[in-house]
């Protein structure tokens, strides 16, 4: 019986706008299929319905880029290690963020908005998920927006759990004339003032800021760790500073710490 995956590979669909790319994807998908993980040229050509000469050109190009390997002894092709790395990376990014994001919905029952951030460059964090309660006031940040590590509660949370060398590298990038950027009158602008907050953040497992990054906004943030104990995500909430005294912030902080611990446990099989 013909493999179901091969039927999918051979199945006619609407004409591709880039036929060569379509053929390349067919070949790569075939080599990822059980029974075709090591396959000769003729076998690949027959299974994908791509003529031999075209198939050979594509395979040679992929081989040049190390996306496939060719054994001169067996005359067989197989997937190269760069694709394995790409696959693993895609799994990490999609799976653990998706798992973590699922926890945000319940947290919004507190009436506050919640976000997840991850490190995208040496000195920057990026929003990767956001969940808001059904209120008229909306959070202006969007997934994909980024900001410096050290900025606000989420930045301080990440900074607090970096090792000494990594933290110094971040400061080397974000500091100018020995000062951090001043976003508001309440911003932390010196390394000394920033470092004074680190012991408390680590002891309590949560960071907070009040109008340090945006006027009128208070924030709390908790760390989420990978299986090696390194911070990989930050869980944050934003609350109008004017409402802080009307909200049970201690309850929210405890809920966040519990959620962060649960997310850490849930994603440790993935990262």
mmCIF file of C-alpha atoms in Angstrom:
data_model
loop_
_atom_site.group_PDB
_atom_site.id
_atom_site.type_symbol
_atom_site.label_atom_id
_atom_site.label_comp_id
_atom_site.label_asym_id
_atom_site.label_seq_id
_atom_site.Cartn_x
_atom_site.Cartn_y
_atom_site.Cartn_z
ATOM 1 C CA UNK A 1 0.000 0.000 0.000
ATOM 2 C CA UNK A 2 1.353 3.421 -0.916
ATOM 3 C CA UNK A 3 2.394 5.546 2.043
ATOM 4 C CA UNK A 4 -0.142 8.282 2.913
ATOM 5 C CA UNK A 5 2.624 10.873 3.041
ATOM 6 C CA UNK A 6 3.669 9.991 -0.506
ATOM 7 C CA UNK A 7 0.113 10.449 -1.704
ATOM 8 C CA UNK A 8 0.220 13.924 -0.235
ATOM 9 C CA UNK A 9 3.527 14.633 -1.955
ATOM 10 C CA UNK A 10 2.199 13.457 -5.312
ATOM 11 C CA UNK A 11 -1.263 14.966 -4.978
ATOM 12 C CA UNK A 12 -1.979 17.620 -7.570
ATOM 13 C CA UNK A 13 -2.873 21.036 -6.169
ATOM 14 C CA UNK A 14 -3.254 24.469 -7.735
ATOM 15 C CA UNK A 15 -0.227 25.404 -9.875
ATOM 16 C CA UNK A 16 2.702 26.648 -7.833
ATOM 17 C CA UNK A 17 3.879 30.212 -8.386
ATOM 18 C CA UNK A 18 7.448 28.976 -7.888
ATOM 19 C CA UNK A 19 7.662 25.422 -9.325
ATOM 20 C CA UNK A 20 11.331 24.936 -8.406
ATOM 21 C CA UNK A 21 10.603 25.784 -4.780
ATOM 22 C CA UNK A 22 7.603 23.472 -4.801
ATOM 23 C CA UNK A 23 9.792 20.623 -6.074
ATOM 24 C CA UNK A 24 12.467 21.365 -3.484
ATOM 25 C CA UNK A 25 9.928 21.178 -0.671
ATOM 26 C CA UNK A 26 8.613 17.866 -2.037
ATOM 27 C CA UNK A 27 12.113 16.395 -1.975
ATOM 28 C CA UNK A 28 12.845 17.592 1.552
ATOM 29 C CA UNK A 29 9.507 16.308 2.817
ATOM 30 C CA UNK A 30 10.158 12.951 1.159
ATOM 31 C CA UNK A 31 13.558 12.587 2.827
ATOM 32 C CA UNK A 32 11.840 13.213 6.165
ATOM 33 C CA UNK A 33 9.399 10.356 5.490
ATOM 34 C CA UNK A 34 9.842 6.927 7.040
ATOM 35 C CA UNK A 35 11.408 4.596 4.483
ATOM 36 C CA UNK A 36 12.957 7.431 2.472
ATOM 37 C CA UNK A 37 15.406 8.833 5.009
ATOM 38 C CA UNK A 38 18.223 7.399 2.862
ATOM 39 C CA UNK A 39 17.210 7.295 -0.801
ATOM 40 C CA UNK A 40 18.835 7.101 -4.219
ATOM 41 C CA UNK A 41 18.147 9.604 -6.989
ATOM 42 C CA UNK A 42 15.823 7.334 -8.982
ATOM 43 C CA UNK A 43 13.806 6.471 -5.890
ATOM 44 C CA UNK A 44 13.388 10.158 -5.015
ATOM 45 C CA UNK A 45 12.427 11.003 -8.593
ATOM 46 C CA UNK A 46 9.788 8.276 -8.756
ATOM 47 C CA UNK A 47 8.316 9.074 -5.345
ATOM 48 C CA UNK A 48 7.943 12.794 -6.052
ATOM 49 C CA UNK A 49 7.041 12.624 -9.761
ATOM 50 C CA UNK A 50 9.926 14.995 -10.505
ATOM 51 C CA UNK A 51 12.023 14.096 -13.549
ATOM 52 C CA UNK A 52 15.515 12.796 -12.849
ATOM 53 C CA UNK A 53 17.470 15.729 -14.295
ATOM 54 C CA UNK A 54 15.464 18.318 -12.335
ATOM 55 C CA UNK A 55 15.680 16.201 -9.218
ATOM 56 C CA UNK A 56 19.458 15.943 -9.548
ATOM 57 C CA UNK A 57 19.883 19.713 -9.966
ATOM 58 C CA UNK A 58 17.849 20.399 -6.858
ATOM 59 C CA UNK A 59 19.666 17.775 -4.818
ATOM 60 C CA UNK A 60 23.061 19.111 -5.844
ATOM 61 C CA UNK A 61 22.049 22.641 -4.849
ATOM 62 C CA UNK A 62 20.774 21.397 -1.501
ATOM 63 C CA UNK A 63 23.988 19.449 -1.040
ATOM 64 C CA UNK A 64 26.059 22.584 -1.659
ATOM 65 C CA UNK A 65 24.164 24.258 1.176
ATOM 66 C CA UNK A 66 24.473 21.121 3.366
ATOM 67 C CA UNK A 67 20.686 20.750 3.537
ATOM 68 C CA UNK A 68 21.132 17.220 2.187
ATOM 69 C CA UNK A 69 24.125 14.900 2.294
ATOM 70 C CA UNK A 70 25.213 12.403 -0.366
ATOM 71 C CA UNK A 71 26.957 9.126 0.358
ATOM 72 C CA UNK A 72 29.391 8.239 -2.419
ATOM 73 C CA UNK A 73 29.377 4.625 -1.219
ATOM 74 C CA UNK A 74 25.641 3.947 -1.136
ATOM 75 C CA UNK A 75 24.703 6.672 -3.671
ATOM 76 C CA UNK A 76 21.957 7.758 -1.275
ATOM 77 C CA UNK A 77 20.766 11.180 -0.157
ATOM 78 C CA UNK A 78 19.620 12.107 3.345
ATOM 79 C CA UNK A 79 18.733 15.268 5.264
ATOM 80 C CA UNK A 80 21.642 17.406 6.445
ATOM 81 C CA UNK A 81 22.268 18.674 9.949
ATOM 82 C CA UNK A 82 21.265 22.315 9.240
ATOM 83 C CA UNK A 83 17.694 21.111 8.673
ATOM 84 C CA UNK A 84 17.775 19.193 11.928
ATOM 85 C CA UNK A 85 18.863 22.364 13.701
ATOM 86 C CA UNK A 86 16.116 24.379 11.987
ATOM 87 C CA UNK A 87 13.523 21.788 12.918
ATOM 88 C CA UNK A 88 14.618 21.724 16.526
ATOM 89 C CA UNK A 89 14.598 25.501 16.681
ATOM 90 C CA UNK A 90 11.111 25.723 15.201
ATOM 91 C CA UNK A 91 9.875 23.148 17.704
ATOM 92 C CA UNK A 92 11.375 25.061 20.603
ATOM 93 C CA UNK A 93 9.974 28.407 19.532
ATOM 94 C CA UNK A 94 6.490 27.228 18.673
ATOM 95 C CA UNK A 95 5.943 24.607 21.326
ATOM 96 C CA UNK A 96 7.170 26.262 24.485
ATOM 97 C CA UNK A 97 5.711 29.676 23.706
ATOM 98 C CA UNK A 98 2.381 28.105 22.801
ATOM 99 C CA UNK A 99 2.378 26.118 26.045
ATOM 100 C CA UNK A 100 3.288 29.196 28.076
ATOM 101 C CA UNK A 101 0.709 31.388 26.329
ATOM 102 C CA UNK A 102 -2.100 29.052 27.342
ATOM 103 C CA UNK A 103 -1.687 30.183 30.955
ATOM 104 C CA UNK A 104 -2.376 33.850 30.220
ATOM 105 C CA UNK A 105 -6.134 33.512 29.719
ATOM 106 C CA UNK A 106 -6.820 32.448 33.292
ATOM 107 C CA UNK A 107 -4.648 35.238 34.653
ATOM 108 C CA UNK A 108 -6.752 37.891 32.901
ATOM 109 C CA UNK A 109 -9.649 36.953 35.200
ATOM 110 C CA UNK A 110 -7.960 39.311 37.655
ATOM 111 C CA UNK A 111 -8.943 42.168 35.335
ATOM 112 C CA UNK A 112 -5.366 42.898 34.279
ATOM 113 C CA UNK A 113 -3.506 42.393 31.008
ATOM 114 C CA UNK A 114 -0.663 39.878 30.823
ATOM 115 C CA UNK A 115 2.251 39.407 28.438
ATOM 116 C CA UNK A 116 5.150 37.092 27.741
ATOM 117 C CA UNK A 117 8.540 38.337 26.581
ATOM 118 C CA UNK A 118 11.640 36.538 25.355
ATOM 119 C CA UNK A 119 15.162 37.650 24.621
ATOM 120 C CA UNK A 120 15.690 38.267 20.914
ATOM 121 C CA UNK A 121 19.049 39.996 20.874
ATOM 122 C CA UNK A 122 21.829 40.470 23.383
ATOM 123 C CA UNK A 123 20.239 43.507 24.987
ATOM 124 C CA UNK A 124 16.582 43.408 23.916
ATOM 125 C CA UNK A 125 13.370 41.637 24.863
ATOM 126 C CA UNK A 126 10.378 41.073 22.579
ATOM 127 C CA UNK A 127 6.703 40.540 23.327
ATOM 128 C CA UNK A 128 5.710 37.093 22.070
ATOM 129 C CA UNK A 129 2.212 36.801 23.549
ATOM 130 C CA UNK A 130 -0.450 39.054 25.012
ATOM 131 C CA UNK A 131 -3.814 38.414 26.647
ATOM 132 C CA UNK A 132 -6.254 41.091 27.779
ATOM 133 C CA UNK A 133 -9.528 41.088 29.711
ATOM 134 C CA UNK A 134 -12.638 42.381 27.983
ATOM 135 C CA UNK A 135 -12.262 46.018 28.969
ATOM 136 C CA UNK A 136 -12.511 49.336 27.113
ATOM 137 C CA UNK A 137 -8.932 50.251 28.011
ATOM 138 C CA UNK A 138 -6.543 48.246 25.837
ATOM 139 C CA UNK A 139 -2.841 47.507 26.143
ATOM 140 C CA UNK A 140 -0.937 49.256 23.365
ATOM 141 C CA UNK A 141 1.925 46.739 23.084
ATOM 142 C CA UNK A 142 1.806 44.065 20.388
ATOM 143 C CA UNK A 143 3.604 40.792 19.773
ATOM 144 C CA UNK A 144 6.823 41.658 18.004
ATOM 145 C CA UNK A 145 7.425 44.940 19.825
ATOM 146 C CA UNK A 146 10.778 45.041 21.589
ATOM 147 C CA UNK A 147 12.486 47.040 24.332
ATOM 148 C CA UNK A 148 15.837 47.042 26.164
ATOM 149 C CA UNK A 149 16.711 44.614 28.915
ATOM 150 C CA UNK A 150 16.849 46.712 32.130
ATOM 151 C CA UNK A 151 13.734 48.719 31.145
ATOM 152 C CA UNK A 152 10.793 48.437 33.533
ATOM 153 C CA UNK A 153 9.757 45.404 35.549
ATOM 154 C CA UNK A 154 10.195 42.868 32.748
ATOM 155 C CA UNK A 155 13.622 44.204 31.894
ATOM 156 C CA UNK A 156 14.773 44.180 35.515
ATOM 157 C CA UNK A 157 13.373 40.669 35.923
ATOM 158 C CA UNK A 158 15.454 39.364 33.022
ATOM 159 C CA UNK A 159 18.543 41.293 34.081
ATOM 160 C CA UNK A 160 18.327 39.917 37.635
ATOM 161 C CA UNK A 161 18.714 36.336 36.453
ATOM 162 C CA UNK A 162 21.565 36.808 33.986
ATOM 163 C CA UNK A 163 25.015 35.618 34.974
ATOM 164 C CA UNK A 164 27.556 38.314 35.785
ATOM 165 C CA UNK A 165 29.308 38.290 32.416
ATOM 166 C CA UNK A 166 26.067 38.330 30.436
ATOM 167 C CA UNK A 167 24.671 41.156 32.557
ATOM 168 C CA UNK A 168 27.793 43.221 31.981
ATOM 169 C CA UNK A 169 27.584 42.657 28.224
ATOM 170 C CA UNK A 170 24.014 43.942 28.294
ATOM 171 C CA UNK A 171 25.040 47.045 30.212
ATOM 172 C CA UNK A 172 27.888 47.695 27.798
ATOM 173 C CA UNK A 173 25.319 47.893 24.998
ATOM 174 C CA UNK A 174 22.540 49.858 26.680
ATOM 175 C CA UNK A 175 24.484 52.357 28.788
ATOM 176 C CA UNK A 176 25.623 55.717 27.476
ATOM 177 C CA UNK A 177 28.015 57.914 29.475
ATOM 178 C CA UNK A 178 27.682 55.421 32.346
ATOM 179 C CA UNK A 179 23.923 55.910 32.513
ATOM 180 C CA UNK A 180 20.861 53.918 31.495
ATOM 181 C CA UNK A 181 18.194 55.569 29.367
ATOM 182 C CA UNK A 182 15.838 57.851 31.272
ATOM 183 C CA UNK A 183 12.286 57.148 30.076
ATOM 184 C CA UNK A 184 10.525 59.022 32.884
ATOM 185 C CA UNK A 185 11.509 60.922 36.015
ATOM 186 C CA UNK A 186 11.234 57.645 37.927
ATOM 187 C CA UNK A 187 13.493 55.580 35.647
ATOM 188 C CA UNK A 188 16.459 53.714 37.097
ATOM 189 C CA UNK A 189 19.449 55.324 35.407
ATOM 190 C CA UNK A 190 22.570 53.964 37.129
ATOM 191 C CA UNK A 191 24.063 50.499 37.428
ATOM 192 C CA UNK A 192 24.349 50.986 41.180
ATOM 193 C CA UNK A 193 20.631 51.685 41.599
ATOM 194 C CA UNK A 194 19.740 48.801 39.300
ATOM 195 C CA UNK A 195 21.985 46.342 41.114
ATOM 196 C CA UNK A 196 20.518 47.347 44.492
ATOM 197 C CA UNK A 197 17.183 45.868 43.387
ATOM 198 C CA UNK A 198 18.571 42.507 42.263
ATOM 199 C CA UNK A 199 18.748 40.732 45.670
ATOM 200 C CA UNK A 200 15.099 41.551 46.410
ATOM 201 C CA UNK A 201 13.965 40.423 42.951
ATOM 202 C CA UNK A 202 15.763 37.106 43.337
ATOM 203 C CA UNK A 203 14.541 36.606 46.896
ATOM 204 C CA UNK A 204 10.894 37.341 46.115
ATOM 205 C CA UNK A 205 10.863 35.904 42.587
ATOM 206 C CA UNK A 206 9.196 38.983 41.168
ATOM 207 C CA UNK A 207 10.188 42.439 39.922
ATOM 208 C CA UNK A 208 8.078 45.568 39.936
ATOM 209 C CA UNK A 209 8.165 49.072 38.529
ATOM 210 C CA UNK A 210 5.966 52.122 38.902
ATOM 211 C CA UNK A 211 6.118 54.597 36.032
ATOM 212 C CA UNK A 212 9.775 53.727 35.389
ATOM 213 C CA UNK A 213 9.227 52.952 31.703
ATOM 214 C CA UNK A 214 5.838 54.500 30.894
ATOM 215 C CA UNK A 215 4.026 57.279 32.720
ATOM 216 C CA UNK A 216 0.882 56.097 34.464
ATOM 217 C CA UNK A 217 1.792 52.412 34.214
ATOM 218 C CA UNK A 218 2.895 50.014 36.947
ATOM 219 C CA UNK A 219 4.164 46.543 36.179
ATOM 220 C CA UNK A 220 5.082 43.237 37.793
ATOM 221 C CA UNK A 221 7.185 40.490 36.226
ATOM 222 C CA UNK A 222 8.217 36.921 37.063
ATOM 223 C CA UNK A 223 10.939 34.746 35.532
ATOM 224 C CA UNK A 224 10.277 31.527 33.615
ATOM 225 C CA UNK A 225 13.207 29.122 33.367
ATOM 226 C CA UNK A 226 14.333 26.437 30.932
ATOM 227 C CA UNK A 227 15.416 22.943 31.964
ATOM 228 C CA UNK A 228 18.944 24.222 32.685
ATOM 229 C CA UNK A 229 17.694 26.839 35.102
ATOM 230 C CA UNK A 230 18.302 29.794 32.781
ATOM 231 C CA UNK A 231 15.680 32.485 32.333
ATOM 232 C CA UNK A 232 13.972 32.020 28.971
ATOM 233 C CA UNK A 233 10.713 33.995 29.274
ATOM 234 C CA UNK A 234 9.301 36.774 31.385
ATOM 235 C CA UNK A 235 5.679 36.837 32.553
ATOM 236 C CA UNK A 236 4.440 40.384 33.053
ATOM 237 C CA UNK A 237 1.343 42.375 33.866
ATOM 238 C CA UNK A 238 0.564 46.058 33.387
ATOM 239 C CA UNK A 239 -1.743 48.017 35.684
ATOM 240 C CA UNK A 240 -2.633 51.724 35.639
ATOM 241 C CA UNK A 241 -0.683 53.251 38.519
ATOM 242 C CA UNK A 242 -3.772 55.203 39.566
ATOM 243 C CA UNK A 243 -5.534 51.901 40.322
ATOM 244 C CA UNK A 244 -2.744 50.244 42.315
ATOM 245 C CA UNK A 245 -4.299 51.116 45.671
ATOM 246 C CA UNK A 246 -7.667 49.743 44.552
ATOM 247 C CA UNK A 247 -6.340 46.363 43.419
ATOM 248 C CA UNK A 248 -5.224 43.414 45.517
ATOM 249 C CA UNK A 249 -1.727 43.499 44.097
ATOM 250 C CA UNK A 250 -0.397 40.925 46.559
ATOM 251 C CA UNK A 251 -2.930 38.408 45.251
ATOM 252 C CA UNK A 252 -1.918 39.164 41.661
ATOM 253 C CA UNK A 253 1.771 38.780 42.512
ATOM 254 C CA UNK A 254 1.178 35.403 44.149
ATOM 255 C CA UNK A 255 -0.895 34.229 41.179
ATOM 256 C CA UNK A 256 1.883 35.296 38.828
ATOM 257 C CA UNK A 257 4.579 33.491 40.793
ATOM 258 C CA UNK A 258 2.463 30.345 40.863
ATOM 259 C CA UNK A 259 1.768 30.587 37.125
ATOM 260 C CA UNK A 260 5.451 31.202 36.336
ATOM 261 C CA UNK A 261 6.443 28.124 38.333
ATOM 262 C CA UNK A 262 3.795 26.023 36.564
ATOM 263 C CA UNK A 263 4.902 27.265 33.136
ATOM 264 C CA UNK A 264 8.527 26.509 33.992
ATOM 265 C CA UNK A 265 7.570 22.945 34.869
ATOM 266 C CA UNK A 266 5.374 22.577 31.776
ATOM 267 C CA UNK A 267 8.023 23.694 29.270
ATOM 268 C CA UNK A 268 10.993 21.907 30.803
ATOM 269 C CA UNK A 269 10.428 18.900 28.545
ATOM 270 C CA UNK A 270 10.688 21.223 25.515
ATOM 271 C CA UNK A 271 13.584 23.553 26.333
#
